[in-house]
XYZ file of C-alpha atoms in Angstrom:
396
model
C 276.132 178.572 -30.962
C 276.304 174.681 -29.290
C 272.924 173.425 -28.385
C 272.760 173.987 -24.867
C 271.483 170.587 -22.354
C 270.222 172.460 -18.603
C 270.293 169.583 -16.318
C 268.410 170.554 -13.158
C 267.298 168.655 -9.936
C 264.534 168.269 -7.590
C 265.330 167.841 -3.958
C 263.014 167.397 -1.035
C 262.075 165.182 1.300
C 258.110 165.927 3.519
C 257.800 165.942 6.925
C 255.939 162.584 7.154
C 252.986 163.643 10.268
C 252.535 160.281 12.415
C 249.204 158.390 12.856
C 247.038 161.088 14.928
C 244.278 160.228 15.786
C 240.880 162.373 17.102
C 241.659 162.023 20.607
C 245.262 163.504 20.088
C 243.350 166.526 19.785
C 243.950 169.420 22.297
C 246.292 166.747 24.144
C 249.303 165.926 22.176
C 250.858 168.900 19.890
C 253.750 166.749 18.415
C 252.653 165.874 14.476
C 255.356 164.022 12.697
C 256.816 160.550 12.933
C 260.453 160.997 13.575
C 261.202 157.299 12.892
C 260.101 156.854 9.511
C 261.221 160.426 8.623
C 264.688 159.791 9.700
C 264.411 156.581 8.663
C 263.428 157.395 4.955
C 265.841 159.991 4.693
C 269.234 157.857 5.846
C 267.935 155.687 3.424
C 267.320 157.622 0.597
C 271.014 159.329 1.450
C 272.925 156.290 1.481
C 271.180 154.876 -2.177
C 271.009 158.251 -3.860
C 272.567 161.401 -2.560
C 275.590 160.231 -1.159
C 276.617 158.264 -4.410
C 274.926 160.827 -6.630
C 276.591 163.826 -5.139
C 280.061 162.152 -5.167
C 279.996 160.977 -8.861
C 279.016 164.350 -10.276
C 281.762 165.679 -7.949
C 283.969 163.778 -9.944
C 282.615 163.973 -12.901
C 283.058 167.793 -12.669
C 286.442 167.600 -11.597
C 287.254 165.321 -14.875
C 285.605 167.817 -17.397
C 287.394 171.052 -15.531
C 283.904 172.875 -15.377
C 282.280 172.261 -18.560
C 279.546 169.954 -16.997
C 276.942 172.676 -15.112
C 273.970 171.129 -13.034
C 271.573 172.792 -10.998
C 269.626 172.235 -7.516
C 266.769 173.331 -5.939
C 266.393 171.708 -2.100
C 263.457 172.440 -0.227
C 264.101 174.348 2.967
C 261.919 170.957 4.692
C 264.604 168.812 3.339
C 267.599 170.922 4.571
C 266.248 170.802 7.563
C 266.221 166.817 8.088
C 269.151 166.486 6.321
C 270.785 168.588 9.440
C 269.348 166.587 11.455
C 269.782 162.955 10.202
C 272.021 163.202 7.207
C 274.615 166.439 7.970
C 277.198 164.899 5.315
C 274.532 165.387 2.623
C 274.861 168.883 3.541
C 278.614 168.608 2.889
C 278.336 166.523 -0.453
C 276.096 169.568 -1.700
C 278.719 172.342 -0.250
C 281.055 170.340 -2.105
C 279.412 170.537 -5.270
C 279.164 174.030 -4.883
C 282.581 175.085 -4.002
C 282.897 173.683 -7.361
C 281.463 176.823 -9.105
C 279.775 174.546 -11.675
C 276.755 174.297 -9.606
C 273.526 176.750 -9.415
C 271.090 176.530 -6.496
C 267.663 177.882 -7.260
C 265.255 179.164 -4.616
C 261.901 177.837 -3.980
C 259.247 178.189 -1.540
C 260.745 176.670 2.013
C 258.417 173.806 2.341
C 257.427 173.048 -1.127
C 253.957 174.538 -0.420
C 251.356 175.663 -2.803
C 251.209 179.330 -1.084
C 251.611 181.206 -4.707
C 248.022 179.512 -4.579
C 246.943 180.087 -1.511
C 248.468 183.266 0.389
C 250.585 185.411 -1.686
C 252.073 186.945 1.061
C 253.168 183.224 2.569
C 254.391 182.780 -0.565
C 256.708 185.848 -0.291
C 257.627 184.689 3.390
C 258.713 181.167 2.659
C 260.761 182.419 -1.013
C 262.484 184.994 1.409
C 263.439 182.399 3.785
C 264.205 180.006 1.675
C 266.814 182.381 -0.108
C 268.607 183.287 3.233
C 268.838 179.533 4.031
C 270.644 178.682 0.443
C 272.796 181.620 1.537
C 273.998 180.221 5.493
C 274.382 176.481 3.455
C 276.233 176.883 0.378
C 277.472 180.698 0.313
C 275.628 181.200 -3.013
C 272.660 183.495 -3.410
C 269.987 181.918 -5.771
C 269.081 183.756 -9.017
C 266.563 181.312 -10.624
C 263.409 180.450 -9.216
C 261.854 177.043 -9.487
C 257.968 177.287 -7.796
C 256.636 173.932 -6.156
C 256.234 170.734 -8.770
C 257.116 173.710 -11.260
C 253.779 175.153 -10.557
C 252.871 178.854 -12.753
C 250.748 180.844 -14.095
C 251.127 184.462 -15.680
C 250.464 185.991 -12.261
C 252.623 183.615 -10.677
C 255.077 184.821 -13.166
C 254.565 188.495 -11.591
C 254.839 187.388 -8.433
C 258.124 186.152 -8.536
C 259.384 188.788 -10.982
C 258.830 191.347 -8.341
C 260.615 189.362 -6.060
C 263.847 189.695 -8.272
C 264.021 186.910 -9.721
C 264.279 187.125 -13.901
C 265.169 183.905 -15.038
C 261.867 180.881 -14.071
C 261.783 177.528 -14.605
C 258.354 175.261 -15.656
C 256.395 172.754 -17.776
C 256.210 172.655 -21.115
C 252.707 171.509 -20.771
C 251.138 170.379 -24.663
C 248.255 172.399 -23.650
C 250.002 175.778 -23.660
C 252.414 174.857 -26.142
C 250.375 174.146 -28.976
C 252.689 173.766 -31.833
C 255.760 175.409 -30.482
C 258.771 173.559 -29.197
C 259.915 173.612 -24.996
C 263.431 173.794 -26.783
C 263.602 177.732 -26.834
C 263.570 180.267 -23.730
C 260.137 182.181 -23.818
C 259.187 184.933 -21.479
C 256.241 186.309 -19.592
C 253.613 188.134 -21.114
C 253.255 190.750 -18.687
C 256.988 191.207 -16.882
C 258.547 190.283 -20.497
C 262.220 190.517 -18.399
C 261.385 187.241 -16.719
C 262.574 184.422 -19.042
C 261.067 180.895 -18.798
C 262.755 177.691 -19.163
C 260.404 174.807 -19.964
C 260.938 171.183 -19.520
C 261.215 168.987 -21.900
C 258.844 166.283 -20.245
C 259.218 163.408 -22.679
C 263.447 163.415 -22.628
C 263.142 164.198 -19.107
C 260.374 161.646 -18.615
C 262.377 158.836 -20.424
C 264.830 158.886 -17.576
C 262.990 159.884 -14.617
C 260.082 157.176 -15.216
C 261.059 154.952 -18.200
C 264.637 154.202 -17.987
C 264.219 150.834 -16.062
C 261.050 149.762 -17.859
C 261.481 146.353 -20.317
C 258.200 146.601 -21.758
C 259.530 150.524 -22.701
C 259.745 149.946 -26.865
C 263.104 151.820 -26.087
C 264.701 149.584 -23.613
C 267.479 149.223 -22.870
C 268.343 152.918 -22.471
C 272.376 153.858 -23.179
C 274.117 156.437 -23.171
C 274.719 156.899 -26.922
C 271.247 156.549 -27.865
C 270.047 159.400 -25.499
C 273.086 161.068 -26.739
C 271.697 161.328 -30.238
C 268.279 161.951 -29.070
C 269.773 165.463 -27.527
C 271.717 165.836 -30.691
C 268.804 165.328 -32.797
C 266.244 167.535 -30.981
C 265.332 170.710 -32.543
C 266.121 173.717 -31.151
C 268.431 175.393 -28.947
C 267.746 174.654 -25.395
C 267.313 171.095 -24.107
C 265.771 171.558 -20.131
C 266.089 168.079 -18.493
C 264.203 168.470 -15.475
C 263.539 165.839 -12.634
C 263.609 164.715 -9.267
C 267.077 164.240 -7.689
C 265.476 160.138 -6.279
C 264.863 159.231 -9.913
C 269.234 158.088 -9.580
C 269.142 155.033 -7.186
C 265.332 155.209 -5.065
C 262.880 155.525 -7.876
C 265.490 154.110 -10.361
C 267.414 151.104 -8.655
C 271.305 151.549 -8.764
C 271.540 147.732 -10.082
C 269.250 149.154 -13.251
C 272.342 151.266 -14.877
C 271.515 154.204 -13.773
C 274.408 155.404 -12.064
C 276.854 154.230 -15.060
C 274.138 155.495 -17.407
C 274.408 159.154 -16.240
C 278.071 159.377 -16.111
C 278.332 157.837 -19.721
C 276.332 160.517 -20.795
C 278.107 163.387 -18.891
C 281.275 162.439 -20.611
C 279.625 161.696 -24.494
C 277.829 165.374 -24.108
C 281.087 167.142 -22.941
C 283.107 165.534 -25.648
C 280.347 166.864 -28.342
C 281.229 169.967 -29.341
C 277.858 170.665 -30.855
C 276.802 170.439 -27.164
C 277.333 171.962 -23.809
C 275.895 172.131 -20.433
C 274.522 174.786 -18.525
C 272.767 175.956 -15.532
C 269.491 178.142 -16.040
C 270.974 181.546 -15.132
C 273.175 180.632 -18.132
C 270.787 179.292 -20.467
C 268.954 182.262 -20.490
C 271.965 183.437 -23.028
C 269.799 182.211 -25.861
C 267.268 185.238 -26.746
C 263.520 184.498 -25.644
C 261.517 183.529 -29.275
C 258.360 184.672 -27.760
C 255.625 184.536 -25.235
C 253.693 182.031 -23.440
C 250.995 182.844 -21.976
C 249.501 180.519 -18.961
C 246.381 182.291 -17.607
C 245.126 179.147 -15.348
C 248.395 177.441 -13.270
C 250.292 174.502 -14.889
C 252.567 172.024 -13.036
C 254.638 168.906 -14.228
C 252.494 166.608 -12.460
C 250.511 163.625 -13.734
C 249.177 163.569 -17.732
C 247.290 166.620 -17.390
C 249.778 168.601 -16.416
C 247.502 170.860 -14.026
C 246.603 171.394 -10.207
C 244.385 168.002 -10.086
C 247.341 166.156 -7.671
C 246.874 168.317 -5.464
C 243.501 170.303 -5.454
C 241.098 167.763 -8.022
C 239.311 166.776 -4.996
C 236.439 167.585 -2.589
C 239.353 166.775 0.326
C 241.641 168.504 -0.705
C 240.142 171.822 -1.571
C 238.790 171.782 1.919
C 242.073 170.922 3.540
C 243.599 173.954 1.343
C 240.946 176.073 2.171
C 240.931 175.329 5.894
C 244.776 175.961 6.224
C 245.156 179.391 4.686
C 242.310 180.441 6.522
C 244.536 180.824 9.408
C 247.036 182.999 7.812
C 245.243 186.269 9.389
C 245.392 184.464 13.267
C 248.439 183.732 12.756
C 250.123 186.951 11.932
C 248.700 188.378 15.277
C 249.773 185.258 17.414
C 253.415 185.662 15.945
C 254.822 182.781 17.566
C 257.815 181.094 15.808
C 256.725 177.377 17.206
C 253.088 178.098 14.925
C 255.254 179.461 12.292
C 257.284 176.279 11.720
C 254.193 173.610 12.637
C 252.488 176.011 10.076
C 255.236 175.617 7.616
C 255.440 171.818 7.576
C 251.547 171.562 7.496
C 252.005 173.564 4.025
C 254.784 170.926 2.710
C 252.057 170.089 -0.846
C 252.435 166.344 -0.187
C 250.295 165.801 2.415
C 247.539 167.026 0.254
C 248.988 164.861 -2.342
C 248.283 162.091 -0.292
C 244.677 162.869 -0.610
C 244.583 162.361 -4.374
C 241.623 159.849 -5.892
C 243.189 159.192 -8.975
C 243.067 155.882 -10.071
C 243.409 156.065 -13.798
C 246.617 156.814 -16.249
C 248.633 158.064 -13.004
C 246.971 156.156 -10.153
C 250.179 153.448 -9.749
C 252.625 156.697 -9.696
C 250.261 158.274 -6.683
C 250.135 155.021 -4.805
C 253.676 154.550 -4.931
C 254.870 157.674 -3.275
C 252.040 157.527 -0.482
C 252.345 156.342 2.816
C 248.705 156.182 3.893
C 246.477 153.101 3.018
C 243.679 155.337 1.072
C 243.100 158.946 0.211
C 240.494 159.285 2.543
C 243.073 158.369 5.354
C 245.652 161.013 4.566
C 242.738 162.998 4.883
C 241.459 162.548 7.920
C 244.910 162.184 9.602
C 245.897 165.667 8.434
C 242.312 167.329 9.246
C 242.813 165.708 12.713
C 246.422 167.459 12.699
C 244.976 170.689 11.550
C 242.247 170.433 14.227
C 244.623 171.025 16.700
C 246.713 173.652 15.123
C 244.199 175.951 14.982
C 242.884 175.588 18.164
C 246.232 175.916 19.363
C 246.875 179.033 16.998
C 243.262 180.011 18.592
C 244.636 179.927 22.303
C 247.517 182.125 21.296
C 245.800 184.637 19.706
C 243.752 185.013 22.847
C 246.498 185.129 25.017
C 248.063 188.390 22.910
């Protein structure tokens, strides 16, 4: 059997909240900066999904199906691309007219409510599988939870949702000795199979391929090439954020040419092949990992700490899925969605006091001057949700 390469991609884009400050609240309900969101998200379209989208479109027409990629896009970044961007929409519809293309369902806004509210959590993967169905007439059979965020119970959650096939980290602290280069499956629903990333092959494109002190620069094609052929294994998961091609990695870097050099050197291999994750799942699990405390794919530890390894943060999590119950009896679909966005997990990513080994990679990616900004912007934001949630429970 050909080692098989599953190349999957991130794709979402927050709902940037605009400077509010404490005397917005009770007087102005309107959260989010509409400039710099649409502004942000033209420009990210016209450097990387535009050009991405239409090079893989041809790169799959060249190979007559046998390069497979996969997508997961976060119901919060459909939603501005329908606003500002709708020929994103119809580079991705493209794609998947091709058949070559799997979309994998997520929570809608890219929240942390398998954390926080399990039956949110539920809510926002039901929704977002009904809006991957009215976009791209596919139904999604692979689930991919926020920054690839699971645990064993997580696991169960989304097993009983239907899903059977999950993709996540293969974190060095569960993995011990054992290679991410095999499909595994939960301990407790065994029929769910995991697919794990391989962070340091993924990693070397993602966040080292334009680096010159990198001992491996320059990056080509035919050197990653022999790094997949040489891998043990069976299963090669390349796993990263659709930006890395042309916003985090600058087009004049390579990185475009890079990625269709390699497309056409691992179709030509016949020791290799690509797939997409309900596919990969063809190779027979080896085994079980277990993950009793949640793992994502974020930062060097590889845990919850970007999100929730602060005093801030916690509270802000706290404080918004305290509302869950008030909401439910207010039922109002204007809550729903303000609720929704307030979930999105960057905003309390924003809040992160990391300064160390991943400080630079935080900074970049955050809008607000310090943590302790992002913190009390939202908490002002959040102030007037709930009393707003408040006044429409009392009105019921």
């Amino acid at each position: 059997m050909k080692k098989s390469i599953c190349l999957y991609f991130q794709v979402h884009q927050p709902t940037r909240l605009r400077l509010y400050r404490f005397f917005d609240i009770g007087k102005d309900s309107h959260y989010y900066d509409d400039f710099q969101n649409r502004t942000i998200l033209r420009r990210i379209a016209n450097k990387c999904y535009l050009p991405m989208n239409e090079m893989l479109l041809e790169q799959i027409k060249k190979h007559d199906g046998k390069l497979n990629i996969a997508f997961s896009i976060s119901g919060s970044a459909i939603e501005q691309f329908d606003r500002y961007a709708p020929e994103v929409l119809d580079s991705f519809r493209a794609l998947a007219q091709t058949g070559c293309v799997e979309f994998l369902c997520e929570t809608y806004n890219h929240s942390l409510s398998a954390l926080g509210n399990e039956e949110e959590f539920v809510n926002q993967v039901r929704k977002h599988k009904a809006t991957i169905e009215k976009y791209f007439g596919v139904t999604p059979k692979t689930f991919r939870n926020t920054e690839l965020i699971y645990s064993d119970h997580i696991g169960e959650l989304v097993h009983k949702l239907g899903f059977r096939t999950m993709l996540t980290e293969g974190a060095r602290h569960i993995m011990g000795w054992r290679s991410p280069n095999y499909v595994y499956n939960n301990p407790v629903k065994t029929g769910l199979k995991l697919l794990l990333r391989n962070y340091t092959l993924s990693d070397d494109i993602a966040f080292r391929f334009s680096d010159r002190g990198w001992n491996q620069w320059p990056l080509t094609a035919e050197k990653y090439h022999q790094w997949l052929r040489d891998a043990e294994g069976e299963l090669v998961n390349l796993f990263m954020d659709y930006e890395t091609f042309g916003e985090h990695q600058s087009a004049d870097c390579g990185i475009f040419d890079f990625m269709k050099a390699l497309t056409d050197q691992v179709v030509a291999d016949k020791t290799l092949e690509f797939v997409t994750p309900s596919k990969a799942v063809k190779h027979k699990s080896v085994g079980e990992i277990s993950v009793a405390e949640p793992i994502s794919w974020a930062d060097e530890e590889r845990d919850l700490s970007a999100w929730l390894g602060n005093e801030l943060q916690q509270d802000a999590f706290k404080k918004l899925y305290s509302i869950q119950e008030k909401l439910d009896v207010a039922d109002d679909p204007a809550l729903w969605a303000d609720y929704g966005h307030l979930q999105e997990s960057d905003h309390l990513y924003y809040m992160c006091t990391k300064f160390f080994s991943d400080g630079e990679v935080h900074q970049r990616f955050n809008p607000y001057g310090t943590p302790y900004e992002a913190f009390i912007n939202y908490m002002n934001v959040l102030s007037d949700f709930m009393i707003r949630v408040d006044n429409a429970v009392a009105e019921k």
